Amino acid sequence: MGKAEILKAIKKNKPEKLPIPSLDFPSSNGQDLKTLYEERLTAGGGEVISAKDKAEAEAIVKERMGDYKFVAGAFEALNTIDLSAIRDPHELELLDLAVFEGVLGVAENGAIWVNEEVLVHRAAPFITQHLVLFIREDQLVDKMHEAYKRLRAHDYGHGVFIAGPSKTADIEQSLVIGAHGPKSLLVIMLPPA
Amino acid sequence: MANSGYERYSTKTMELFVNNFSEYDYVVAPSGSCVYHIRKHYDILKQTPEVQKIREKTLDICEFLVNHATTDALKSSFPYKVGLHQSCHGQRGLRFAKSSEVVGEPFSIVSQLLEKVEGIELIDLQRADECCGFGGTFAVAEEAVSVKMGKDRIQDHILNGAQVITGTDMSCLMHMEGIIRRRKLPLRIMHISEILNHTEQHEPSV
Amino acid sequence: MSHPSEAKKFVKNENRVNWHDQSLWHVREKRDKAVNLFPEWEQLREKASQIKSHSLSNLDYYLEEFEKNATANGIKVHWASDAIEHNEIVFNIFREHGVRRIVKSKSMLTEECHLNPFLEKHGVEVIDSDLGERIVQLAKETPSHIVMPAIHKKKIEIDELFQKHLHTRPSNGDENYLTAAAREHLRQKFMKADAALTGVNFGIAETGEFVVCTNEGNADMGVHLTPLHIASMGIEKIIPRYEDLGVFIRLLARSATGQHVTTYTSQFRKPREGAELHIILVDNGRTVQLGREKYRRSLHCIRCGACMNTCPVYRRSGGHSYQSVVPGPIGSILSPGIDMKKHASLPFASSLCGSCSDVCPVKIDIHKQLYSWRQDITREANEEPAKKFSMRFAGWLFTHPNLYKKAGKFGRKALKILPRWMIYNSLNAWGKQREIPEPPKQSFQEWYQQNRQKNG
């Protein structure tokens, strides 16, 4: 098929080998990452609330739940659905709320990394109507460079940076929250471990 | 000719230019795009010492005044509201000013000169450095878009209260003046050298 | 059919042009605001450009490394020399799995390969799931912008379109209502799809994974629900190292929309348990472009669309006036490489203002490549003889100083004494909406001889 042909064409047409640059972006020392994180996530349509511990975080989520029927994720006491018991991800369609613990947060853009291990189902944080992520302050890094340095040690089948609720501006550039995925994202910030 | 894709037909003109001007210390032009052409596109000629020299020594009038002359003696006075049209070839091509796309300290040798003029009030624009739509044969080949660009550029100056639009490039100015005169718009076009040459002794020209 | 004639049609409706221009300028302003927040922007652009240049200079190695690592991860890697091969690979996989309905997230590559009509011809239902793409799909149009496919459409037009196809009630173009309707409609499609197709933003050789960026989450909704995910990737999308992602992710969304990052940056390394993951590496003219030294750098493109948002011509002529899959400045240097004759007018659809090159996050010298294409096109494509003659004539006139002087004198005189209709008529494109400069009484040379030389 195409492989041999493509590689041959590249060898013939590519220029002489050029150097690869080193990436040494200084980290922004002393910056208040929590404040920056909050500013950037809010700009992306998310919301940040601080809690003093996991118990308080759970209470915040419980209050938010209102009349949600189908809840799943990290706070077992609140769950009406056990993610690990679900085989077919289509069943997640009825999820009102999913709650997960973030692995890593990025201050410069508000993104939080979660992976399959945390999510159980890859589809879960996308198909749910609302999403809550919680993260400890000391899991924040300043920029994407640092994020990838840390993620290098992780093994994952799928992982995703999430930086807000699902949104679109495809109708005359007007921002609408809740395109296909969650209509809201709440991030609960916990103190350092 | 070169911008139209016929660079190859212009080599004889280029050679003639080199012959005519190579004896001078500097060649000064009232047009950034001409200077850009000489500096950047004369690379298709054989790089004789004359060609190299002329590519180096051909300067736009603003460059010449700022870098190679003393402007203290300029006794210019021009008590009007002036909008500066940053022509693209000078700005992005020859880096007379920081373009709005680039992140960094702002600078502009053109405003630097205009700020020396007594009484002048330089206005700010909504779009600091959008193209006016001249673009050489673009002005004719893409007439509809070219004119729309020109109208929009002028409108920005009008909305911000300019009495005069100035710039460094004759061709952009000719294009905008053509639109202004046809539409009988309430402002004038002047080349920057006309403003720098303007003193109190002159009758007000606006 | 050429850019000027299409652009002229677009410009006719001045209110609409102003609206289109302002929508895109607004995005450009958001971009400026975002990038000016940190001082290392220019350094990031430079690094990104260097990474891409290096990657292209070693592309065969990185593609093979990618294949090796991706295969070890359990991804099935395919290679396609051109659009036809690509489409056949896709369809063969579908046939094996009995796929009848698919959801697709935005992929300019599948647009380039004209995959949708191919699959539809073979009885596969294709649903574009990005809202903008769904809009143009329902309208039977093509995307007019690579990041904002329906940027040319007014709310009220989308309202009418949805009434017809999604049976919505008239809402006077209420974007919240319309988006909610699309959400319901597309959720049904996601639930019923047999397979999902996505593009690729970055492929990482070192880890054998690839990255898909969206704001809506439509790519993820599709692929995590279906048992089959096929990703199509242009071979130039390869980057060498995992850490390189840091540079590109920081540049992409800020350049594209002024967001600090897209809502979802989804990274695929292994197939989901019980599902299959395929990636198709597509050439389709890219290796040819790699061999063109002057145009090689166009392969740096990360498809952010910033050059379109900034381009004063694109904003006033609309994406469809380019009549190529990728419109705007970047399209005008990519498309002639694929079919020079068909796209001969595109490199001329620019005033060469250079804003595209300054805004480009991977530092493609777009306006210089436009200039080069002009030289190549006039040499190789069939130009109108009239233009060719006038250029030759000008070249000759400019090298005969005495004749030039006489012509100038004659011209100045003629402009003064000729009646207006002889100067301003349909043959004079300049004078249609602009005055010709008032002829000076004398040339600069004549003035200088009179006023300065004698005083000298």
PDB file of C-alpha atoms in Angstrom, chain C residues 4-252:
ATOM      1  CA  PRO C   4     -12.067  38.195  -7.829  1.00  0.00           C
ATOM      2  CA  SER C   5     -15.431  37.331  -9.365  1.00  0.00           C
ATOM      3  CA  GLU C   6     -16.606  35.403  -6.302  1.00  0.00           C
ATOM      4  CA  ALA C   7     -15.308  38.136  -4.000  1.00  0.00           C
ATOM      5  CA  LYS C   8     -17.122  40.775  -6.011  1.00  0.00           C
ATOM      6  CA  LYS C   9     -20.417  38.974  -5.449  1.00  0.00           C
ATOM      7  CA  PHE C  10     -19.728  38.817  -1.704  1.00  0.00           C
ATOM      8  CA  VAL C  11     -18.766  42.484  -1.451  1.00  0.00           C
ATOM      9  CA  LYS C  12     -22.023  43.583  -3.101  1.00  0.00           C
ATOM     10  CA  ASN C  13     -23.933  43.222   0.159  1.00  0.00           C
ATOM     11  CA  GLU C  14     -22.042  45.793   2.173  1.00  0.00           C
ATOM     12  CA  ASN C  15     -23.901  45.284   5.464  1.00  0.00           C
ATOM     13  CA  ARG C  16     -23.189  41.609   5.350  1.00  0.00           C
ATOM     14  CA  VAL C  17     -19.533  42.218   4.550  1.00  0.00           C
ATOM     15  CA  ASN C  18     -19.278  44.564   7.526  1.00  0.00           C
ATOM     16  CA  TRP C  19     -20.870  41.937   9.742  1.00  0.00           C
ATOM     17  CA  HIS C  20     -18.547  39.204   8.483  1.00  0.00           C
ATOM     18  CA  ASP C  21     -15.502  41.425   8.796  1.00  0.00           C
ATOM     19  CA  GLN C  22     -16.424  42.462  12.324  1.00  0.00           C
ATOM     20  CA  SER C  23     -17.140  38.892  13.522  1.00  0.00           C
ATOM     21  CA  LEU C  24     -13.701  37.766  12.471  1.00  0.00           C
ATOM     22  CA  TRP C  25     -11.948  40.892  13.649  1.00  0.00           C
ATOM     23  CA  HIS C  26     -13.516  40.270  17.039  1.00  0.00           C
ATOM     24  CA  VAL C  27     -11.784  36.873  17.121  1.00  0.00           C
ATOM     25  CA  ARG C  28      -8.507  38.498  16.098  1.00  0.00           C
ATOM     26  CA  GLU C  29      -8.907  40.950  19.013  1.00  0.00           C
ATOM     27  CA  LYS C  30      -9.550  38.122  21.451  1.00  0.00           C
ATOM     28  CA  ARG C  31      -6.409  36.471  20.171  1.00  0.00           C
ATOM     29  CA  ASP C  32      -4.396  39.654  20.722  1.00  0.00           C
ATOM     30  CA  LYS C  33      -5.687  39.946  24.249  1.00  0.00           C
ATOM     31  CA  ALA C  34      -4.754  36.369  25.095  1.00  0.00           C
ATOM     32  CA  VAL C  35      -1.279  36.363  23.575  1.00  0.00           C
ATOM     33  CA  ASN C  36      -0.284  39.682  25.088  1.00  0.00           C
ATOM     34  CA  LEU C  37      -0.760  38.240  28.564  1.00  0.00           C
ATOM     35  CA  PHE C  38       2.609  36.574  28.527  1.00  0.00           C
ATOM     36  CA  PRO C  39       5.978  37.744  27.308  1.00  0.00           C
ATOM     37  CA  GLU C  40       7.293  34.468  25.908  1.00  0.00           C
ATOM     38  CA  TRP C  41       4.820  34.368  23.007  1.00  0.00           C
ATOM     39  CA  GLU C  42       7.376  35.155  20.304  1.00  0.00           C
ATOM     40  CA  GLN C  43       9.766  32.635  21.779  1.00  0.00           C
ATOM     41  CA  LEU C  44       7.045  29.984  21.698  1.00  0.00           C
ATOM     42  CA  ARG C  45       6.371  30.705  18.028  1.00  0.00           C
ATOM     43  CA  GLU C  46      10.047  30.373  17.246  1.00  0.00           C
ATOM     44  CA  LYS C  47      10.341  27.053  19.095  1.00  0.00           C
ATOM     45  CA  ALA C  48       7.213  25.730  17.412  1.00  0.00           C
ATOM     46  CA  SER C  49       8.599  26.654  14.030  1.00  0.00           C
ATOM     47  CA  GLN C  50      11.914  24.978  14.806  1.00  0.00           C
ATOM     48  CA  ILE C  51      10.226  21.807  16.025  1.00  0.00           C
ATOM     49  CA  LYS C  52       8.167  21.625  12.839  1.00  0.00           C
ATOM     50  CA  SER C  53      11.198  22.280  10.617  1.00  0.00           C
ATOM     51  CA  HIS C  54      13.147  19.577  12.397  1.00  0.00           C
ATOM     52  CA  SER C  55      10.247  17.180  12.256  1.00  0.00           C
ATOM     53  CA  LEU C  56       9.834  17.654   8.495  1.00  0.00           C
ATOM     54  CA  SER C  57      13.554  17.151   7.952  1.00  0.00           C
ATOM     55  CA  ASN C  58      13.303  13.767   9.652  1.00  0.00           C
ATOM     56  CA  LEU C  59       9.728  12.920   8.792  1.00  0.00           C
ATOM     57  CA  ASP C  60      10.262   9.373   7.565  1.00  0.00           C
ATOM     58  CA  TYR C  61      11.987   8.453  10.823  1.00  0.00           C
ATOM     59  CA  TYR C  62       9.272   9.971  13.020  1.00  0.00           C
ATOM     60  CA  LEU C  63       6.441   8.390  11.049  1.00  0.00           C
ATOM     61  CA  GLU C  64       8.012   4.980  11.470  1.00  0.00           C
ATOM     62  CA  GLU C  65       8.652   5.641  15.137  1.00  0.00           C
ATOM     63  CA  PHE C  66       5.044   6.690  15.518  1.00  0.00           C
ATOM     64  CA  GLU C  67       3.857   3.549  13.772  1.00  0.00           C
ATOM     65  CA  LYS C  68       6.052   1.338  15.959  1.00  0.00           C
ATOM     66  CA  ASN C  69       4.910   2.919  19.232  1.00  0.00           C
ATOM     67  CA  ALA C  70       1.265   3.214  18.266  1.00  0.00           C
ATOM     68  CA  THR C  71       1.191  -0.421  17.161  1.00  0.00           C
ATOM     69  CA  ALA C  72       2.741  -1.466  20.459  1.00  0.00           C
ATOM     70  CA  ASN C  73      -0.066   0.493  22.141  1.00  0.00           C
ATOM     71  CA  GLY C  74      -2.641  -1.516  20.241  1.00  0.00           C
ATOM     72  CA  ILE C  75      -3.536   1.101  17.627  1.00  0.00           C
ATOM     73  CA  LYS C  76      -3.885  -0.126  14.032  1.00  0.00           C
ATOM     74  CA  VAL C  77      -1.849   2.082  11.716  1.00  0.00           C
ATOM     75  CA  HIS C  78      -2.639   2.506   8.011  1.00  0.00           C
ATOM     76  CA  TRP C  79      -0.907   4.501   5.292  1.00  0.00           C
ATOM     77  CA  ALA C  80      -2.653   6.252   2.422  1.00  0.00           C
ATOM     78  CA  SER C  81      -0.879   7.863  -0.517  1.00  0.00           C
ATOM     79  CA  ASP C  82      -3.875   9.863  -1.610  1.00  0.00           C
ATOM     80  CA  ALA C  83      -7.502  10.685  -0.968  1.00  0.00           C
ATOM     81  CA  ILE C  84      -8.778   7.646  -2.850  1.00  0.00           C
ATOM     82  CA  GLU C  85      -6.646   5.247  -0.825  1.00  0.00           C
ATOM     83  CA  HIS C  86      -7.698   6.991   2.371  1.00  0.00           C
ATOM     84  CA  ASN C  87     -11.376   6.690   1.587  1.00  0.00           C
ATOM     85  CA  GLU C  88     -11.034   3.037   0.606  1.00  0.00           C
ATOM     86  CA  ILE C  89      -9.221   2.196   3.835  1.00  0.00           C
ATOM     87  CA  VAL C  90     -12.002   3.829   5.816  1.00  0.00           C
ATOM     88  CA  PHE C  91     -14.715   2.063   3.891  1.00  0.00           C
ATOM     89  CA  ASN C  92     -13.026  -1.348   4.088  1.00  0.00           C
ATOM     90  CA  ILE C  93     -12.822  -1.101   7.861  1.00  0.00           C
ATOM     91  CA  PHE C  94     -16.476  -0.089   7.952  1.00  0.00           C
ATOM     92  CA  ARG C  95     -17.452  -2.992   5.735  1.00  0.00           C
ATOM     93  CA  GLU C  96     -15.646  -5.478   7.972  1.00  0.00           C
ATOM     94  CA  HIS C  97     -17.584  -4.159  10.948  1.00  0.00           C
ATOM     95  CA  GLY C  98     -20.901  -3.770   9.212  1.00  0.00           C
ATOM     96  CA  VAL C  99     -20.931  -0.038   9.903  1.00  0.00           C
ATOM     97  CA  ARG C 100     -23.944   1.853   8.573  1.00  0.00           C
ATOM     98  CA  ARG C 101     -24.062   5.043  10.626  1.00  0.00           C
ATOM     99  CA  ILE C 102     -21.123   7.138  11.695  1.00  0.00           C
ATOM    100  CA  VAL C 103     -20.521  10.350  13.582  1.00  0.00           C
ATOM    101  CA  LYS C 104     -17.634  12.484  12.533  1.00  0.00           C
ATOM    102  CA  SER C 105     -15.875  15.282  14.351  1.00  0.00           C
ATOM    103  CA  LYS C 106     -14.216  18.114  12.504  1.00  0.00           C
ATOM    104  CA  SER C 107     -11.434  17.040  10.208  1.00  0.00           C
ATOM    105  CA  MET C 108     -10.198  19.252   7.414  1.00  0.00           C
ATOM    106  CA  LEU C 109      -8.349  16.220   6.048  1.00  0.00           C
ATOM    107  CA  THR C 110     -11.547  14.265   5.449  1.00  0.00           C
ATOM    108  CA  GLU C 111     -12.937  17.390   3.751  1.00  0.00           C
ATOM    109  CA  GLU C 112      -9.818  17.417   1.603  1.00  0.00           C
ATOM    110  CA  CYS C 113     -10.411  13.731   0.737  1.00  0.00           C
ATOM    111  CA  HIS C 114     -14.123  14.349   0.060  1.00  0.00           C
ATOM    112  CA  LEU C 115     -14.889  11.440   2.321  1.00  0.00           C
ATOM    113  CA  ASN C 116     -18.531  12.291   3.065  1.00  0.00           C
ATOM    114  CA  PRO C 117     -19.870  11.965  -0.481  1.00  0.00           C
ATOM    115  CA  PHE C 118     -17.788   8.820  -0.950  1.00  0.00           C
ATOM    116  CA  LEU C 119     -19.269   7.134   2.123  1.00  0.00           C
ATOM    117  CA  GLU C 120     -22.771   8.347   1.368  1.00  0.00           C
ATOM    118  CA  LYS C 121     -22.484   6.850  -2.093  1.00  0.00           C
ATOM    119  CA  HIS C 122     -21.729   3.538  -0.391  1.00  0.00           C
ATOM    120  CA  GLY C 123     -24.793   3.804   1.821  1.00  0.00           C
ATOM    121  CA  VAL C 124     -23.120   4.991   5.036  1.00  0.00           C
ATOM    122  CA  GLU C 125     -24.921   7.737   6.948  1.00  0.00           C
ATOM    123  CA  VAL C 126     -22.368  10.413   7.887  1.00  0.00           C
ATOM    124  CA  ILE C 127     -23.242  12.941  10.585  1.00  0.00           C
ATOM    125  CA  ASP C 128     -20.900  15.845  11.172  1.00  0.00           C
ATOM    126  CA  SER C 129     -21.108  16.411  14.891  1.00  0.00           C
ATOM    127  CA  ASP C 130     -19.369  19.764  15.317  1.00  0.00           C
ATOM    128  CA  LEU C 131     -22.243  22.245  15.441  1.00  0.00           C
ATOM    129  CA  GLY C 132     -20.766  24.500  12.771  1.00  0.00           C
ATOM    130  CA  GLU C 133     -20.103  21.556  10.499  1.00  0.00           C
ATOM    131  CA  ARG C 134     -23.557  20.146  11.092  1.00  0.00           C
ATOM    132  CA  ILE C 135     -25.004  23.494  10.061  1.00  0.00           C
ATOM    133  CA  VAL C 136     -23.117  23.563   6.782  1.00  0.00           C
ATOM    134  CA  GLN C 137     -23.867  19.885   6.234  1.00  0.00           C
ATOM    135  CA  LEU C 138     -27.609  20.510   6.602  1.00  0.00           C
ATOM    136  CA  ALA C 139     -27.304  23.513   4.298  1.00  0.00           C
ATOM    137  CA  LYS C 140     -25.422  21.349   1.772  1.00  0.00           C
ATOM    138  CA  GLU C 141     -22.526  23.755   1.849  1.00  0.00           C
ATOM    139  CA  THR C 142     -18.838  23.452   2.669  1.00  0.00           C
ATOM    140  CA  PRO C 143     -17.087  25.024   5.673  1.00  0.00           C
ATOM    141  CA  SER C 144     -16.111  28.619   4.934  1.00  0.00           C
ATOM    142  CA  HIS C 145     -13.515  28.658   7.730  1.00  0.00           C
ATOM    143  CA  ILE C 146     -11.422  25.821   9.125  1.00  0.00           C
ATOM    144  CA  VAL C 147     -12.159  26.560  12.787  1.00  0.00           C
ATOM    145  CA  MET C 148     -15.563  28.257  12.500  1.00  0.00           C
ATOM    146  CA  PRO C 149     -17.179  26.411   9.592  1.00  0.00           C
ATOM    147  CA  ALA C 150     -20.464  28.354   9.656  1.00  0.00           C
ATOM    148  CA  ILE C 151     -19.028  31.808  10.319  1.00  0.00           C
ATOM    149  CA  HIS C 152     -20.677  33.013   7.106  1.00  0.00           C
ATOM    150  CA  LYS C 153     -24.176  32.117   8.305  1.00  0.00           C
ATOM    151  CA  LYS C 154     -26.562  34.441  10.117  1.00  0.00           C
ATOM    152  CA  LYS C 155     -28.562  33.279  13.126  1.00  0.00           C
ATOM    153  CA  ILE C 156     -31.806  33.678  11.311  1.00  0.00           C
ATOM    154  CA  GLU C 157     -30.603  31.495   8.451  1.00  0.00           C
ATOM    155  CA  ILE C 158     -29.615  28.789  10.935  1.00  0.00           C
ATOM    156  CA  ASP C 159     -33.026  29.156  12.532  1.00  0.00           C
ATOM    157  CA  GLU C 160     -34.733  28.502   9.200  1.00  0.00           C
ATOM    158  CA  LEU C 161     -32.410  25.617   8.452  1.00  0.00           C
ATOM    159  CA  PHE C 162     -33.194  23.962  11.787  1.00  0.00           C
ATOM    160  CA  GLN C 163     -36.928  24.486  11.334  1.00  0.00           C
ATOM    161  CA  LYS C 164     -36.702  22.574   8.094  1.00  0.00           C
ATOM    162  CA  HIS C 165     -34.403  19.764   9.213  1.00  0.00           C
ATOM    163  CA  LEU C 166     -34.753  19.501  12.991  1.00  0.00           C
ATOM    164  CA  HIS C 167     -38.398  20.681  13.187  1.00  0.00           C
ATOM    165  CA  THR C 168     -37.630  23.465  15.633  1.00  0.00           C
ATOM    166  CA  ARG C 169     -40.066  26.307  16.164  1.00  0.00           C
ATOM    167  CA  PRO C 170     -39.179  29.765  14.842  1.00  0.00           C
ATOM    168  CA  SER C 171     -37.030  31.423  17.503  1.00  0.00           C
ATOM    169  CA  ASN C 172     -35.800  34.527  15.736  1.00  0.00           C
ATOM    170  CA  GLY C 173     -32.312  33.058  15.798  1.00  0.00           C
ATOM    171  CA  ASP C 174     -32.057  32.354  19.531  1.00  0.00           C
ATOM    172  CA  GLU C 175     -28.631  30.733  19.798  1.00  0.00           C
ATOM    173  CA  ASN C 176     -29.388  29.053  23.134  1.00  0.00           C
ATOM    174  CA  TYR C 177     -32.537  27.448  21.833  1.00  0.00           C
ATOM    175  CA  LEU C 178     -30.897  26.413  18.565  1.00  0.00           C
ATOM    176  CA  THR C 179     -27.844  24.945  20.283  1.00  0.00           C
ATOM    177  CA  ALA C 180     -30.074  23.014  22.691  1.00  0.00           C
ATOM    178  CA  ALA C 181     -32.032  21.638  19.744  1.00  0.00           C
ATOM    179  CA  ALA C 182     -28.829  20.573  18.036  1.00  0.00           C
ATOM    180  CA  ARG C 183     -27.681  18.956  21.286  1.00  0.00           C
ATOM    181  CA  GLU C 184     -30.790  16.763  21.419  1.00  0.00           C
ATOM    182  CA  HIS C 185     -30.607  15.928  17.747  1.00  0.00           C
ATOM    183  CA  LEU C 186     -26.935  15.015  17.879  1.00  0.00           C
ATOM    184  CA  ARG C 187     -27.206  13.067  21.140  1.00  0.00           C
ATOM    185  CA  GLN C 188     -29.576  10.739  19.318  1.00  0.00           C
ATOM    186  CA  LYS C 189     -27.037  10.357  16.553  1.00  0.00           C
ATOM    187  CA  PHE C 190     -24.217   9.693  19.024  1.00  0.00           C
ATOM    188  CA  MET C 191     -26.291   6.995  20.684  1.00  0.00           C
ATOM    189  CA  LYS C 192     -27.001   5.233  17.418  1.00  0.00           C
ATOM    190  CA  ALA C 193     -23.629   5.505  15.693  1.00  0.00           C
ATOM    191  CA  ASP C 194     -21.721   2.350  14.777  1.00  0.00           C
ATOM    192  CA  ALA C 195     -18.379   4.090  14.454  1.00  0.00           C
ATOM    193  CA  ALA C 196     -16.753   7.468  14.977  1.00  0.00           C
ATOM    194  CA  LEU C 197     -14.306   9.340  12.824  1.00  0.00           C
ATOM    195  CA  THR C 198     -12.029  12.157  13.948  1.00  0.00           C
ATOM    196  CA  GLY C 199      -9.167  14.216  12.674  1.00  0.00           C
ATOM    197  CA  VAL C 200      -5.898  14.628  14.534  1.00  0.00           C
ATOM    198  CA  ASN C 201      -4.283  17.807  15.850  1.00  0.00           C
ATOM    199  CA  PHE C 202      -0.969  16.270  16.838  1.00  0.00           C
ATOM    200  CA  GLY C 203       0.613  12.829  16.556  1.00  0.00           C
ATOM    201  CA  ILE C 204       3.483  12.173  18.930  1.00  0.00           C
ATOM    202  CA  ALA C 205       6.198   9.901  17.598  1.00  0.00           C
ATOM    203  CA  GLU C 206       7.792   9.250  20.981  1.00  0.00           C
ATOM    204  CA  THR C 207       4.673   7.837  22.627  1.00  0.00           C
ATOM    205  CA  GLY C 208       2.602   6.675  19.655  1.00  0.00           C
ATOM    206  CA  GLU C 209      -0.396   8.700  20.793  1.00  0.00           C
ATOM    207  CA  PHE C 210      -2.444  11.403  19.186  1.00  0.00           C
ATOM    208  CA  VAL C 211      -4.328  14.474  20.365  1.00  0.00           C
ATOM    209  CA  VAL C 212      -7.735  15.819  19.349  1.00  0.00           C
ATOM    210  CA  CYS C 213      -8.795  19.295  20.523  1.00  0.00           C
ATOM    211  CA  THR C 214     -12.431  20.444  20.632  1.00  0.00           C
ATOM    212  CA  ASN C 215     -14.579  22.854  22.587  1.00  0.00           C
ATOM    213  CA  GLU C 216     -17.847  21.032  22.192  1.00  0.00           C
ATOM    214  CA  GLY C 217     -16.595  17.604  23.232  1.00  0.00           C
ATOM    215  CA  ASN C 218     -18.118  16.129  20.102  1.00  0.00           C
ATOM    216  CA  ALA C 219     -15.069  14.084  19.149  1.00  0.00           C
ATOM    217  CA  ASP C 220     -15.058  12.409  22.558  1.00  0.00           C
ATOM    218  CA  MET C 221     -18.818  11.880  22.604  1.00  0.00           C
ATOM    219  CA  GLY C 222     -18.483   9.992  19.362  1.00  0.00           C
ATOM    220  CA  VAL C 223     -15.458   7.853  19.969  1.00  0.00           C
ATOM    221  CA  HIS C 224     -16.080   6.772  23.548  1.00  0.00           C
ATOM    222  CA  LEU C 225     -19.525   5.424  22.764  1.00  0.00           C
ATOM    223  CA  THR C 226     -18.776   3.451  19.616  1.00  0.00           C
ATOM    224  CA  PRO C 227     -16.715   0.280  19.311  1.00  0.00           C
ATOM    225  CA  LEU C 228     -14.704   1.692  16.411  1.00  0.00           C
ATOM    226  CA  HIS C 229     -12.679   4.908  16.175  1.00  0.00           C
ATOM    227  CA  ILE C 230     -10.847   5.847  12.998  1.00  0.00           C
ATOM    228  CA  ALA C 231      -8.581   8.895  13.094  1.00  0.00           C
ATOM    229  CA  SER C 232      -7.276  10.501   9.904  1.00  0.00           C
ATOM    230  CA  MET C 233      -4.000  12.359  10.143  1.00  0.00           C
ATOM    231  CA  GLY C 234      -1.965  14.266   7.563  1.00  0.00           C
ATOM    232  CA  ILE C 235       1.635  13.073   7.808  1.00  0.00           C
ATOM    233  CA  GLU C 236       2.832  16.593   8.623  1.00  0.00           C
ATOM    234  CA  LYS C 237       0.961  16.542  11.932  1.00  0.00           C
ATOM    235  CA  ILE C 238       3.706  14.430  13.542  1.00  0.00           C
ATOM    236  CA  ILE C 239       5.724  16.000  16.348  1.00  0.00           C
ATOM    237  CA  PRO C 240       8.751  14.250  17.774  1.00  0.00           C
ATOM    238  CA  ARG C 241       8.566  14.442  21.559  1.00  0.00           C
ATOM    239  CA  TYR C 242       5.919  14.303  24.241  1.00  0.00           C
ATOM    240  CA  GLU C 243       7.174  17.603  25.696  1.00  0.00           C
ATOM    241  CA  ASP C 244       6.663  19.325  22.304  1.00  0.00           C
ATOM    242  CA  LEU C 245       2.944  19.169  22.993  1.00  0.00           C
ATOM    243  CA  GLY C 246       3.406  21.819  25.683  1.00  0.00           C
ATOM    244  CA  VAL C 247       4.484  24.319  23.030  1.00  0.00           C
ATOM    245  CA  PHE C 248       1.735  23.559  20.538  1.00  0.00           C
ATOM    246  CA  ILE C 249      -1.149  23.289  22.978  1.00  0.00           C
ATOM    247  CA  ARG C 250      -0.182  26.688  24.358  1.00  0.00           C
ATOM    248  CA  LEU C 251      -0.203  28.202  20.865  1.00  0.00           C
ATOM    249  CA  LEU C 252      -3.194  26.530  19.235  1.00  0.00           C
TER     250      LEU C 252
END
